[in-house]
Each structure stands twice: as C-alpha cells, then as structure tokens.
Coordinates of C-alpha atoms in Angstrom, one line a residue:
M1 CA 13.8 29.7 -25.5
A2 CA 11.3 26.9 -24.7
L3 CA 8.5 29.4 -24.0
A4 CA 9.3 31.3 -27.3
L5 CA 9.0 28.0 -29.2
L6 CA 5.6 27.3 -27.6
G7 CA 4.4 30.9 -28.4
A8 CA 5.5 30.6 -32.0
L9 CA 3.6 27.3 -32.5
L10 CA 0.3 28.9 -31.4
G11 CA 0.3 31.1 -34.4
G12 CA 1.8 28.8 -36.9
A13 CA 0.3 25.4 -36.4
A14 CA -2.4 24.6 -39.0
G15 CA -3.8 21.3 -37.6
A16 CA -3.5 18.6 -35.0
R17 CA 0.0 17.3 -34.1
P18 CA 1.4 14.3 -32.2
V19 CA 2.6 15.1 -28.7
A20 CA 5.7 13.7 -27.1
I21 CA 6.7 13.9 -23.5
G22 CA 10.4 13.7 -22.8
G23 CA 11.0 12.5 -26.3
L24 CA 8.4 9.6 -25.9
V25 CA 5.6 10.0 -28.5
Q26 CA 2.2 9.6 -26.8
G27 CA -0.9 7.8 -28.2
S28 CA -3.1 9.5 -30.7
A29 CA -5.6 10.4 -28.0
V30 CA -3.1 12.9 -26.7
D31 CA -2.6 14.7 -30.0
T32 CA -3.3 18.4 -30.2
R33 CA -6.5 19.6 -31.8
Q34 CA -7.2 22.7 -33.8
F35 CA -10.1 25.1 -33.0
A36 CA -11.1 28.5 -34.1
G37 CA -9.2 30.0 -31.2
G38 CA -6.0 28.0 -32.0
E39 CA -4.4 24.7 -31.1
A40 CA -5.4 23.0 -27.9
L41 CA -4.8 20.0 -25.7
A42 CA -7.4 17.8 -23.9
L43 CA -7.5 18.9 -20.3
W44 CA -7.4 15.3 -19.0
T45 CA -3.9 14.8 -20.6
L46 CA -2.3 17.8 -18.8
P47 CA -1.2 15.9 -15.6
R48 CA 1.2 14.0 -17.9
L49 CA 3.0 17.4 -18.3
G50 CA 3.1 18.0 -14.5
V51 CA 0.0 20.3 -14.5
A52 CA -2.5 19.8 -11.8
V53 CA -6.1 20.3 -13.1
R54 CA -9.7 20.5 -12.2
N55 CA -11.7 19.1 -15.1
D56 CA -15.1 20.9 -14.8
P57 CA -16.4 23.1 -17.7
Q58 CA -17.9 25.4 -15.1
D59 CA -14.8 25.7 -13.0
V60 CA -11.5 24.9 -14.8
R61 CA -8.3 25.1 -12.8
L62 CA -4.7 24.6 -14.2
Q63 CA -1.8 24.8 -11.7
Y64 CA 1.9 24.5 -12.5
G65 CA 4.3 25.4 -9.8
A66 CA 3.4 28.7 -8.3
R67 CA 1.2 29.8 -11.2
E68 CA -2.4 29.0 -11.7
L69 CA -5.2 29.7 -14.2
R70 CA -8.9 29.5 -13.4
Y71 CA -11.8 29.6 -15.9
A72 CA -15.5 30.1 -15.3
P73 CA -18.1 31.0 -18.0
A74 CA -19.1 34.1 -16.1
T75 CA -15.6 35.5 -15.6
G76 CA -13.4 34.0 -18.3
W77 CA -9.8 33.2 -17.6
R78 CA -8.2 34.5 -14.4
A79 CA -4.5 34.3 -13.4
V80 CA -3.4 33.6 -9.8
G81 CA 0.1 34.4 -8.8
F82 CA 1.0 36.2 -12.0
S83 CA -0.5 38.5 -14.7
L84 CA -1.8 37.2 -18.0
P85 CA 0.3 38.7 -20.9
Q86 CA -2.6 38.3 -23.3
K87 CA -6.3 37.2 -23.5
L88 CA -6.6 33.5 -23.7
P89 CA -9.0 31.6 -26.1
L90 CA -12.0 29.9 -24.4
P91 CA -11.9 26.2 -23.6
E92 CA -13.6 23.9 -26.1
L93 CA -15.7 20.8 -25.6
A94 CA -15.3 18.2 -28.3
G95 CA -15.7 14.4 -28.4
G96 CA -16.6 14.2 -24.7
S97 CA -13.3 15.9 -23.7
L98 CA -12.6 19.5 -22.6
Y99 CA -9.8 21.2 -24.5
V100 CA -7.7 24.2 -23.3
P101 CA -5.5 26.4 -25.5
L102 CA -1.8 25.9 -25.7
A103 CA -1.5 29.6 -24.9
A104 CA -2.6 28.6 -21.3
L105 CA 0.5 26.3 -21.1
T106 CA 2.7 29.1 -22.3
A107 CA 1.3 31.4 -19.6
L108 CA 1.9 28.8 -17.0
G109 CA 5.5 28.2 -18.1
V110 CA 5.3 24.6 -19.1
P111 CA 8.6 23.9 -20.9
V112 CA 8.9 22.6 -24.5
L113 CA 11.8 20.6 -25.8
A114 CA 11.0 20.7 -29.5
D115 CA 8.4 22.4 -31.8
T116 CA 8.2 21.1 -35.4
P117 CA 5.3 21.0 -37.8
G118 CA 5.0 17.3 -37.2
L119 CA 5.6 17.1 -33.4
L120 CA 5.3 19.0 -30.2
D121 CA 7.6 17.6 -27.5
F122 CA 7.2 18.7 -23.9
A123 CA 9.7 18.2 -21.1
A124 CA 9.1 15.2 -18.8
P125 CA 7.7 16.5 -15.5
A126 CA 9.5 15.7 -12.2
S127 CA 6.2 14.2 -11.0
V128 CA 2.6 13.6 -12.2
P129 CA -0.1 15.1 -10.0
A130 CA -2.1 12.4 -8.4
D131 CA -5.1 14.5 -7.2
T132 CA -7.5 16.7 -8.9
L133 CA -7.7 20.3 -7.7
P134 CA -10.7 21.3 -5.5
P135 CA -13.3 23.8 -6.5
S136 CA -12.1 27.4 -6.6
P137 CA -12.0 29.4 -4.4
V138 CA -11.4 26.9 -1.6
T139 CA -12.8 27.9 1.8
P140 CA -11.1 26.0 4.6
A141 CA -13.4 24.3 7.0
P142 CA -13.2 25.4 10.6
A143 CA -11.1 23.2 12.8
P144 CA -13.2 20.9 15.0
V145 CA -13.5 21.8 18.7
P146 CA -12.6 18.8 20.8
P147 CA -15.2 17.9 23.4
A148 CA -14.4 18.5 27.0
P149 CA -13.4 15.2 28.7
A150 CA -15.9 13.7 31.0
P151 CA -15.0 12.6 34.5
A152 CA -13.6 9.0 34.6
P153 CA -15.4 6.4 36.7
S154 CA -13.5 4.7 39.5
P155 CA -11.3 1.9 38.1
T156 CA -12.5 -0.5 40.7
P157 CA -16.2 0.3 41.2
Q158 CA -17.9 -0.8 44.4
P159 CA -21.2 -2.6 43.7
P160 CA -24.4 -2.3 45.7
A161 CA -24.5 -4.8 48.5
A162 CA -28.0 -6.0 47.5
L163 CA -26.8 -7.8 44.3
D164 CA -24.5 -10.9 44.5
T165 CA -22.8 -10.6 41.1
Q166 CA -20.8 -7.4 40.5
L167 CA -19.2 -5.6 37.5
S168 CA -15.9 -5.4 39.3
T169 CA -13.5 -4.0 36.7
V170 CA -13.5 -2.4 33.3
R171 CA -10.3 -2.8 31.2
V172 CA -9.7 -0.9 28.0
S173 CA -7.0 -1.4 25.4
R174 CA -6.4 0.2 22.0
T175 CA -4.2 -0.5 19.0
L176 CA -3.8 1.6 15.9
H177 CA -2.4 0.4 12.6
R178 CA -2.4 3.2 10.1
T179 CA -6.2 3.9 9.6
V180 CA -7.5 0.9 11.5
E181 CA -8.2 1.3 15.2
V182 CA -9.1 -1.8 17.2
Q183 CA -10.4 -1.2 20.7
R184 CA -11.1 -3.9 23.3
V185 CA -13.4 -3.2 26.3
V186 CA -13.4 -6.1 28.9
L187 CA -16.2 -6.2 31.5
E188 CA -15.0 -8.4 34.4
L189 CA -17.7 -9.9 36.5
T190 CA -17.5 -11.6 40.0
G191 CA -19.6 -14.5 38.8
P192 CA -21.5 -15.8 35.8
A193 CA -24.3 -13.5 34.5
A194 CA -26.7 -13.3 31.6
H195 CA -26.6 -10.2 29.4
T196 CA -28.7 -8.7 26.6
L197 CA -27.1 -6.9 23.7
T198 CA -28.9 -4.0 21.9
R199 CA -27.2 -2.3 18.9
E200 CA -28.1 1.3 18.4
A201 CA -27.4 3.9 15.6
H202 CA -24.1 5.1 17.2
G203 CA -23.2 2.4 19.6
L204 CA -24.4 -0.5 21.7
S205 CA -26.0 -1.3 25.1
I206 CA -25.3 -4.3 27.3
T207 CA -28.0 -4.9 29.9
L208 CA -26.9 -7.0 32.9
P209 CA -29.9 -8.1 35.0
G210 CA -28.9 -9.0 38.6
V211 CA -25.5 -7.4 38.3
G212 CA -24.5 -4.5 40.5
A213 CA -22.1 -1.8 39.3
Q214 CA -20.7 1.6 40.2
P215 CA -22.3 4.3 37.9
G216 CA -20.0 6.6 35.9
T217 CA -19.1 7.9 32.5
Q218 CA -15.7 8.3 30.8
T219 CA -14.2 9.2 27.4
L220 CA -11.9 6.4 26.2
P221 CA -8.6 7.1 24.5
S222 CA -10.3 6.3 21.1
G223 CA -12.8 9.1 21.8
D224 CA -15.6 6.6 22.4
T225 CA -17.9 7.1 25.4
L226 CA -18.4 4.5 28.0
S227 CA -21.3 4.9 30.5
I228 CA -22.4 2.6 33.3
T229 CA -25.8 2.9 35.0
A230 CA -27.1 0.9 37.9
G231 CA -30.4 0.3 39.6
P232 CA -31.9 -2.0 42.2
T233 CA -32.4 -4.9 39.7
G234 CA -29.2 -4.7 37.7
S235 CA -27.0 -2.5 35.6
A236 CA -26.3 -1.5 32.0
V237 CA -23.3 -0.5 30.0
Y238 CA -23.5 1.9 27.0
L239 CA -20.6 2.2 24.5
G240 CA -20.8 5.0 22.0
T241 CA -18.6 3.7 19.1
N242 CA -18.7 6.7 16.7
G243 CA -19.3 4.6 13.6
G244 CA -17.1 1.7 14.6
R245 CA -18.2 -1.9 14.1
S246 CA -18.3 -4.1 17.3
E247 CA -18.2 -7.8 18.0
V248 CA -19.3 -9.0 21.5
F249 CA -18.4 -12.3 23.0
T250 CA -18.0 -13.9 26.4
L251 CA -15.1 -15.6 28.2
A252 CA -15.0 -17.7 31.3
D253 CA -12.7 -18.1 34.3
P254 CA -13.1 -15.4 35.3
P255 CA -16.4 -14.4 33.7
R256 CA -16.0 -11.6 31.2
I257 CA -17.9 -9.8 28.4
V258 CA -15.6 -8.6 25.7
V259 CA -16.4 -5.8 23.1
D260 CA -14.0 -5.5 20.2
T261 CA -14.6 -2.4 18.1
T262 CA -12.9 -1.8 14.8
T263 CA -13.0 1.7 13.4
Y264 CA -11.7 3.0 10.1
T265 CA -10.4 6.4 11.1
D266 CA -10.4 7.8 7.6
N267 CA -12.8 6.3 5.0
R268 CA -11.0 8.2 2.2
V269 CA -8.0 5.9 2.4
P270 CA -8.0 2.1 2.5
P271 CA -7.5 0.2 5.7
P272 CA -4.3 -1.8 5.5
V273 CA -4.0 -5.4 4.7
N274 CA -2.8 -7.4 7.7
P275 CA 0.6 -8.7 6.5
D276 CA 0.5 -11.5 9.1
A277 CA -2.7 -12.9 7.6
L278 CA -1.7 -13.1 3.9
P279 CA -2.4 -16.5 2.4
E280 CA 0.5 -18.4 0.8
G281 CA 1.3 -17.1 -2.6
V282 CA -0.3 -13.7 -2.1
T283 CA 2.0 -10.6 -2.1
Y284 CA 1.0 -7.1 -0.9
R285 CA 2.8 -3.9 -2.0
A286 CA 2.0 -0.3 -1.3
T287 CA 3.5 2.8 -2.9
G288 CA 2.0 6.1 -1.9
K289 CA -1.7 5.9 -2.7
L290 CA -1.3 2.7 -4.7
H291 CA -2.0 -0.7 -3.2
L292 CA -1.3 -3.9 -5.1
L293 CA -2.2 -7.5 -4.3
S294 CA -0.5 -10.1 -6.6
F295 CA -1.4 -13.8 -6.8
D296 CA 1.0 -16.6 -7.7
P297 CA -0.6 -18.2 -10.8
A298 CA 0.8 -21.6 -9.8
L299 CA -1.5 -21.5 -6.7
Y300 CA -4.5 -19.3 -7.8
V301 CA -6.9 -19.0 -10.7
P302 CA -8.9 -15.8 -11.5
R303 CA -12.6 -16.3 -12.3
V304 CA -15.6 -14.1 -12.9
V305 CA -18.2 -14.8 -10.2
T306 CA -21.7 -13.3 -10.4
A307 CA -24.7 -12.8 -8.1
P308 CA -28.1 -14.1 -9.3
A309 CA -29.5 -12.1 -12.1
G310 CA -30.9 -8.7 -10.9
R311 CA -29.3 -9.0 -7.5
A312 CA -26.1 -7.7 -5.9
S313 CA -23.8 -9.0 -3.3
G314 CA -20.8 -7.8 -1.3
V315 CA -17.5 -8.8 -2.8
A316 CA -16.6 -10.8 0.4
D317 CA -19.8 -12.8 -0.1
L318 CA -19.0 -13.5 -3.7
V319 CA -15.5 -14.6 -2.7
R320 CA -16.8 -17.0 0.0
S321 CA -19.5 -18.4 -2.4
V322 CA -16.8 -20.2 -4.5
G323 CA -14.2 -20.8 -1.8
G324 CA -11.9 -18.0 -2.9
V325 CA -9.3 -16.1 -1.0
A326 CA -9.7 -12.7 -2.5
G327 CA -11.7 -10.7 -5.0
V328 CA -12.4 -7.3 -6.5
N329 CA -15.6 -5.8 -7.8
G330 CA -16.2 -6.2 -11.6
G331 CA -17.8 -4.2 -14.4
Y332 CA -20.2 -1.3 -14.6
F333 CA -23.9 -1.9 -13.8
D334 CA -27.3 -0.2 -13.5
P335 CA -27.9 0.4 -9.8
A336 CA -31.6 0.4 -10.2
S337 CA -31.8 -3.1 -11.7
N338 CA -28.3 -4.5 -10.7
L339 CA -27.9 -5.7 -14.3
P340 CA -24.5 -5.3 -16.0
V341 CA -24.3 -2.7 -18.8
D342 CA -21.5 -4.4 -20.7
L343 CA -20.0 -7.8 -21.4
V344 CA -20.1 -10.6 -18.8
A345 CA -19.0 -14.2 -19.7
V346 CA -18.9 -17.0 -17.2
G347 CA -17.7 -20.6 -17.9
G348 CA -17.8 -20.0 -21.7
L349 CA -21.3 -18.5 -21.7
M350 CA -22.0 -14.9 -22.5
T351 CA -24.6 -13.8 -20.0
A352 CA -24.6 -10.0 -20.8
P353 CA -23.9 -8.5 -24.2
S354 CA -20.9 -6.4 -25.2
L355 CA -21.0 -2.7 -26.1
E356 CA -18.2 -3.6 -28.5
K357 CA -16.0 -0.6 -27.6
R358 CA -14.7 -0.9 -24.0
A359 CA -11.5 -2.5 -22.7
T360 CA -12.1 -6.1 -21.6
L361 CA -10.2 -8.6 -19.4
G362 CA -10.6 -12.3 -19.8
F363 CA -9.4 -15.5 -18.2
T364 CA -8.7 -18.9 -19.8
A365 CA -9.5 -22.2 -18.1
Q366 CA -5.8 -22.4 -17.1
G367 CA -6.0 -18.9 -15.4
E368 CA -4.1 -16.9 -18.1
T369 CA -5.2 -13.3 -18.2
L370 CA -6.2 -11.6 -21.4
F371 CA -6.6 -7.9 -22.2
G372 CA -8.1 -6.3 -25.3
Y373 CA -11.2 -5.2 -27.2
P374 CA -13.2 -8.3 -28.3
K375 CA -16.7 -7.9 -29.7
P376 CA -18.3 -11.3 -28.9
R377 CA -21.5 -12.6 -30.5
Y378 CA -23.2 -16.0 -30.4
V379 CA -23.4 -17.8 -33.8
L380 CA -26.0 -20.4 -34.6
S381 CA -25.1 -22.9 -37.4
G382 CA -26.6 -25.9 -39.0
P383 CA -26.8 -27.6 -42.4
G384 CA -26.2 -24.9 -45.0
Y385 CA -26.6 -21.8 -42.7
S386 CA -24.9 -19.7 -40.1
V387 CA -26.6 -16.8 -38.3
T388 CA -25.2 -14.3 -35.9
V389 CA -27.3 -13.5 -32.8
N390 CA -28.2 -9.9 -32.4
S391 CA -28.1 -9.5 -28.7
V392 CA -28.1 -11.2 -25.3
R393 CA -31.3 -10.3 -23.3
S394 CA -34.5 -11.7 -22.0
R395 CA -36.8 -9.1 -23.6
P396 CA -38.1 -10.4 -26.9
D397 CA -38.1 -8.5 -30.2
A398 CA -39.7 -9.8 -33.4
A399 CA -37.0 -8.1 -35.5
L400 CA -34.1 -9.7 -33.7
L401 CA -32.5 -13.0 -32.9
T402 CA -31.9 -12.8 -29.2
A403 CA -30.1 -15.1 -26.7
F404 CA -30.4 -15.6 -23.0
V405 CA -28.8 -18.0 -20.5
G406 CA -31.6 -19.3 -18.3
D407 CA -31.5 -18.5 -14.6
G408 CA -34.6 -20.4 -13.5
S409 CA -36.7 -17.3 -12.9
T410 CA -36.5 -14.9 -15.8
R411 CA -39.2 -15.2 -18.6
V412 CA -38.4 -15.1 -22.3
G413 CA -40.3 -15.5 -25.5
A414 CA -43.6 -14.1 -26.8
D415 CA -46.9 -15.6 -28.2
T416 CA -45.8 -15.1 -31.8
L417 CA -42.1 -16.0 -31.4
T418 CA -40.3 -19.3 -31.2
T419 CA -37.6 -20.1 -28.6
V420 CA -35.3 -23.1 -28.9
H421 CA -33.3 -24.4 -26.0
V422 CA -29.8 -25.8 -26.3
T423 CA -27.8 -27.5 -23.6
P424 CA -24.2 -26.0 -23.6
G425 CA -21.9 -28.4 -25.5
S426 CA -24.8 -30.1 -27.3
T427 CA -25.4 -30.0 -31.1
T428 CA -29.1 -30.5 -31.2
V429 CA -32.2 -28.6 -30.0
A430 CA -33.4 -29.8 -26.6
R431 CA -36.8 -28.1 -26.7
A432 CA -38.7 -25.7 -28.9
V433 CA -41.4 -23.4 -27.3
T434 CA -43.8 -20.9 -28.7
G435 CA -44.9 -18.3 -26.1
V436 CA -43.7 -16.9 -22.8
H437 CA -41.8 -19.3 -20.5
V438 CA -38.9 -19.7 -18.1
P439 CA -35.8 -21.6 -19.4
P440 CA -34.0 -23.9 -17.0
V441 CA -30.9 -22.7 -15.2
G442 CA -27.8 -22.8 -17.5
T443 CA -29.8 -23.5 -20.7
L444 CA -29.2 -21.4 -23.8
A445 CA -32.4 -20.0 -25.1
F446 CA -32.7 -18.4 -28.5
T447 CA -35.8 -16.4 -29.4
F448 CA -36.8 -15.4 -33.0
D449 CA -39.6 -14.9 -35.5
P450 CA -39.8 -18.0 -37.7
A451 CA -40.9 -15.8 -40.7
R452 CA -37.8 -13.6 -40.3
F453 CA -35.4 -16.5 -39.6
P454 CA -36.8 -19.5 -41.6
Q455 CA -33.5 -21.3 -41.7
L456 CA -33.4 -21.8 -37.9
P457 CA -34.9 -25.1 -36.5
Q458 CA -38.2 -25.2 -34.8
A459 CA -38.4 -28.7 -33.3
A460 CA -36.6 -30.7 -30.7
G461 CA -33.9 -33.0 -32.0
A462 CA -33.0 -30.8 -34.9
P463 CA -29.2 -30.2 -35.5
L464 CA -28.0 -26.8 -34.1
T465 CA -24.5 -25.8 -33.1
V466 CA -23.8 -22.8 -30.9
S467 CA -20.5 -21.1 -30.8
L468 CA -19.1 -17.8 -29.3
N469 CA -17.3 -15.8 -31.9
W470 CA -15.0 -13.3 -30.0
R471 CA -14.2 -11.3 -33.1
A472 CA -10.8 -10.1 -31.9
T473 CA -7.2 -10.8 -32.7
D474 CA -5.5 -8.7 -30.0
A475 CA -5.3 -11.7 -27.6
P476 CA -6.2 -15.4 -27.9
W477 CA -9.9 -14.8 -27.0
D478 CA -11.1 -18.1 -28.4
S479 CA -9.5 -19.7 -25.3
A480 CA -11.4 -17.4 -22.9
Q481 CA -13.8 -18.9 -20.4
D482 CA -14.6 -15.8 -18.4
A483 CA -14.6 -12.1 -19.4
L484 CA -15.7 -8.7 -18.1
S485 CA -15.8 -5.4 -20.0
A486 CA -15.2 -2.2 -18.1
G487 CA -12.5 0.3 -19.0
P488 CA -10.7 2.3 -19.8
L489 CA -7.5 0.4 -20.6
L490 CA -5.1 2.1 -18.2
V491 CA -1.7 0.5 -19.0
Q492 CA -0.6 -1.6 -22.0
G493 CA 2.9 -3.0 -22.3
G494 CA 4.0 -1.1 -19.3
R495 CA 3.0 2.3 -20.6
V496 CA 0.0 4.5 -20.0
A497 CA -2.6 3.6 -22.6
L498 CA -5.6 5.9 -21.9
N499 CA -7.7 6.6 -24.9
P500 CA -11.2 7.8 -23.7
A501 CA -12.4 8.6 -27.3
R502 CA -11.8 5.1 -28.5
E503 CA -13.9 3.7 -25.6
G504 CA -16.6 6.3 -25.6
F505 CA -15.9 7.9 -22.2
N506 CA -16.7 11.5 -21.4
T507 CA -13.7 12.9 -19.6
A508 CA -15.7 15.9 -18.3
T509 CA -17.9 13.8 -16.0
N510 CA -18.6 10.4 -14.5
V511 CA -15.7 7.9 -14.9
W512 CA -13.1 10.7 -15.1
R513 CA -13.9 12.3 -11.8
P514 CA -11.4 11.9 -9.0
T515 CA -12.5 9.0 -6.7
R516 CA -11.4 5.7 -5.4
Q517 CA -10.1 3.5 -8.2
V518 CA -9.7 -0.2 -8.7
A519 CA -8.2 -2.2 -11.6
L520 CA -7.1 -5.7 -12.5
G521 CA -3.7 -6.0 -14.1
T522 CA -0.5 -8.0 -14.3
L523 CA 2.7 -7.3 -12.4
G524 CA 5.8 -9.5 -12.8
G525 CA 3.7 -12.1 -14.6
Q526 CA 1.2 -12.4 -11.8
P527 CA -2.5 -11.3 -11.9
T528 CA -2.8 -8.3 -9.6
V529 CA -5.6 -6.3 -7.9
A530 CA -4.8 -2.6 -7.8
Y531 CA -6.4 -0.1 -5.5
F532 CA -5.8 3.7 -5.7
E533 CA -6.9 5.7 -2.7
H534 CA -8.1 8.8 -4.6
G535 CA -7.5 10.4 -7.9
T536 CA -8.4 10.4 -11.6
P537 CA -7.9 7.6 -14.1
E538 CA -4.9 9.5 -15.4
A539 CA -3.2 9.6 -12.0
F540 CA -4.1 6.0 -11.5
A541 CA -2.6 4.9 -14.8
A542 CA 0.6 6.9 -14.1
A543 CA 0.9 5.2 -10.7
L544 CA 0.4 1.8 -12.2
A545 CA 3.0 2.3 -14.9
G546 CA 5.4 3.7 -12.4
A547 CA 5.0 0.6 -10.2
G548 CA 5.9 -1.7 -13.1
V549 CA 2.4 -3.0 -13.9
R550 CA 2.4 -4.3 -17.5
D551 CA -1.3 -4.3 -18.4
A552 CA -4.3 -3.1 -16.5
V553 CA -8.1 -2.4 -17.0
R554 CA -10.0 -0.1 -14.8
L555 CA -13.0 -1.8 -13.1
D556 CA -16.1 -0.1 -11.8
S557 CA -14.8 2.4 -9.2
G558 CA -16.1 5.1 -6.8
S559 CA -18.6 3.7 -4.3
S560 CA -18.4 0.3 -6.0
S561 CA -14.7 -0.1 -5.3
S562 CA -14.1 -3.0 -3.0
A563 CA -11.1 -5.4 -2.8
Y564 CA -11.3 -8.2 -0.3
L565 CA -8.7 -10.6 1.2
V566 CA -9.4 -13.3 3.7
G567 CA -8.1 -12.6 7.2
G568 CA -7.7 -9.1 8.5
Y569 CA -8.8 -7.3 11.6
A570 CA -11.4 -8.3 14.3
G571 CA -12.8 -11.0 12.0
L572 CA -14.1 -8.3 9.5
G573 CA -11.9 -9.4 6.7
G574 CA -9.0 -7.5 5.0
Y575 CA -10.7 -4.8 2.9
L576 CA -8.4 -2.6 0.8
N577 CA -11.0 0.1 1.0
T578 CA -14.0 0.6 3.3
V579 CA -16.3 -2.1 4.3
W580 CA -19.3 0.1 3.5
S581 CA -18.9 -0.2 -0.3
R582 CA -22.2 -1.0 -2.1
P583 CA -23.0 -4.5 -3.3
V584 CA -22.1 -5.4 -6.9
P585 CA -23.5 -8.0 -9.4
N586 CA -20.2 -9.5 -10.3
A587 CA -16.5 -9.7 -9.2
V588 CA -13.2 -11.1 -10.2
V589 CA -12.3 -13.8 -7.6
F590 CA -9.1 -15.7 -7.0
V591 CA -9.7 -19.4 -6.2
P592 CA -7.0 -21.8 -5.1
R593 CA -5.9 -23.8 -8.1
S594 CA -6.4 -27.1 -6.2
A595 CA -10.1 -26.3 -5.8
S596 CA -10.8 -24.3 -8.9
A597 CA -13.5 -26.6 -10.3
R598 CA -16.7 -24.5 -10.7
K599 CA -19.4 -24.8 -8.1

C-alpha cells in the first residue's frame, strides 16, 4: 500500500511539497522539488529516511536494506540486488544540491505513511546512516602480511669487559587504551653515563659513549623494532617507533634512560580523553562516534582566541596562551593566507567581516552562548550623520568606507585617502592620517575618500562615535563580546536544522563530504564541544540531536578538526582527534571564570 501511494504521487504531484518523517514536518530545505523528469528529493536529505548515500554527481549510490541503486553519467541507473521495474529519471543538480527522483525511493522500497497534495510523510527509519557509502565498485585492499619476528636479544646482555659502564637490562612495558598505545622502554645502566639523542624519520637513536652492551635486535609487542649495536668505544640503541611520538628522560638510583612512546593506532578515530585527568567541572560523554565535552558555566567562560593576523597556531597553543583548560578550532579560513573568510569578533571588536548568511555562535561577557544569523556592521556617527561601514579589511578602496583593527604590523590607507584612528570606547578621533601607515595594536582605523564621505571628520579631536550594529533579532546579539561564523547550523531547539541553501553551501562537494566533524553547542544548559569521528554533516546533526544537544553550529572540520583538553597521555595533552591536525587562526577556548579577564 505504501509503495503504491509513492508510485501514485510520482505521476500526480504538480509541484514541491513539504516532507514529514514519522509525522514530524521537516524544514523547508527538505521539501520535494519538481523537475522535468518528475518530483525529486535532495540527496543529502535521504539519510533521514534511513537511506545510506554517496553524494557524488559522477558516482551516486543509494542503499536501503538489501537494495541498492547506482548512477554514473556513462551508465545511467543500475540496480544491485534487484531488478528495476522501470527506467528512472536522471539526477538533477540545482541550488548546489543533487536531487534524485522519488521513483528511486519507490524502487528501493522506502515506506510512505501518507501522500496528500500538501504533504509527503515517510516512515521514521529505525536508524540514520552515519557514514557515506564508498565509491562503487569497492575493491577490498589485500590483507597486510605480518613481518616475520626477529630473534630477541638476551634479556640480560653481557657487556664487553673493556668498558666499565654497561647497559645491563632492557625492560619494556605496553598499555593500550582504545586507540592510544603507550610503550615504555627502560635502559638500565650499571653506572651514570652521558647519552646523545637523535630523532629520525621513523624512530630515534640513543648513542651511549663509553657504555658496553650486548648487540641484538627484537620486535617489541607493539610492533616497534629495538636494535642494540656495540663497538670498542660505546654502544647505540635504535627504536623504530612506526609513527609514534617519543619523550626521553633519565632517572637515577639506579641510572636509567626511559623512552615513552605514544602511538595513535587509528588516526581515523579520536584518541580517548583520559577520564582521570578531567579538570573540575568538565564532563566527557561518548556515544558511538560522537564525543562530547561539556563545561560547567559556573566555572568556565567560552572565548574566541586568535593567532596574530596572517598566522596560525595549534589549538593547544591557543588554549595555553590565555590560561585555558580546553579549546576547539574555529571558523573557516584561507590556508594560503591564514585569514578568516567569515566573521570574527573578539572583545567587542569585529576583526573579520561577515558573509551575512552563515550560522554564527557568540559569547557574552558573562559567558552566555548565542546562536543565530547576525549581519554585523560598524556604524560611525556624529553631529547630524550616521554612516555604515562597508567592510572590515586593510586593503583600501576609494569607493568604500573600510574598517580595520590595528595589529601593529599591517598597513592601511592610501595617498589619496584619509584614515581616522579611534580608541575603542572613545568618542573622539585620536588621529587623522593621509597616506599609507600602520595603526597601533587595538586601534580602530577607518579609511575613506573625503570627497565621497564629506560628513566624516578629518582631524584629531573631532567627535566620532563607533558602534557595532549586529542587525539580528534571533538572539540578544547586542550583548555579544565574541563571535565566529562558520556553519551550517546543525541543531536548533533539539531538532536537526540543516538548511544548506539558506547558508549557501554546496552539498555536492566541500563541506558536505564525509570527514571528521567538530561543533560547538549546548547540552543540558552547558556549552559543549562536539567531535564526530567520521561522517557527513547530516549524520553529525542526527547524532547531536539524538544525544540531547539543544543547539549546535558546525565549525571548520576535516583536517582542521582539533579539540584539546589539558592533561592526557604521556604529556601530549588530551586530543579528541589526532595531534597532527593543521594549525588554525582562531579557536573557541574555555577559560576558568576566576581568571577570565582578557590577557
């Protein structure tokens, strides 16, 4: 009956219709769309119906239960596991989203609860697929052949008699906590000895002049290789660490050299947070691929922290720079210049302009979290006038009124333009300059053509008031001190809120690819960092809503994803993903409320 209803609507529907899932009407971004070939749904929405997908115009895959449909431009639609009863219309690309015909869902057997001219209601799926499908066809990789074990050295090597100090014993221990392996190698010596450490591409060497040893090679339980060589003047130890990161230190009584190696055995999933190292007021939860770090707002204040303009830093470094306990990477940026591509506001000053369409998170001075779509602009006002600034940038333009927050190194202005300096909080011009120059750190600089903006002051001491108009009513943005735009908005009011068309995202590429995902949201009234091991924004949003997250905005993800918490394993810090994430220009950092004054 359900399939018959869906088949009937393909021929009878004249236009787009709202879509419901299990009786719950979805947002307008999920509405059907009418094409020449018939009614269709955006491919990125299909996981909500329980359909696993591959969103690639050159290689589309739809899988529901034991049935699968594949599409490629060269071959058209192909059925796997069943026969197609009829020829299917081609996929359509519109508004940055790929649409597939509803007839494809009929062929797959997706059940429908109701079909009316004003609504299409699908049955709620038992589960929402978290992963995108791989390319078709999938060729399995050959299983790796384990290396043959090397002969183990004697546990108690006998040193050459010519050298007084000996490497008497090598002890090895190994612990494994999910995807974090910590290996300790202890070199016990019969007396004090100097050593030289050399780090190599795949391991490290420790040279021991004047120390005798029994040569040998062995494969450790971790798979690492330990080799000892000896000569008439001393010995050397080589440890092949297979990509692990090692710390080397010495102990006395008896003399020992200790090598602690931390290896993340699977970089596709996050190493765990050490539950014994959580600061007070920090809660860690994990559900499947979703990891959540929540912060007690009575103890911690979220802030936006930035690296110097045009530079990038590791999230851990940004956290430490302000005495924070945790942080997560921030908004999107241009990797070539390390400059943000959307809104950044710090301490009430907008340092990067808004695209005026992407989801934004903000923080008040008291640490309250804001979510919405502000469109902030600077406004200059004085006796009888008010002028809105066009953009925030250092590059001058005679046709525009531009703003820039001085960093002590970036030049602004031009020979034919005037730049006035205003100290934040002041109501008068501190300085007026014609020509190229460098504004002091923290100074607001406004550059303009006096002929185009004759009402603006051109001399020091003239009255001038600067305000930041947030131009939004979806949250109390006038109280915001810090803000970041990224997007998309994943969850709002506890429900999935994805709307890529509203925010100008192309769901066929880029942000919508399956990858590591990070977001900042609220859970149980607490600001929360969310990390998703691998999946699409759709799967991420479904996991967040399922975990009870009320609101969440996706931050820059993929190789930028990095969430850091003080403590952790082997002194490396508790990363929620891999420590090899690339540096970023800004981050959201949680600072103890008792020390939240800005540095």
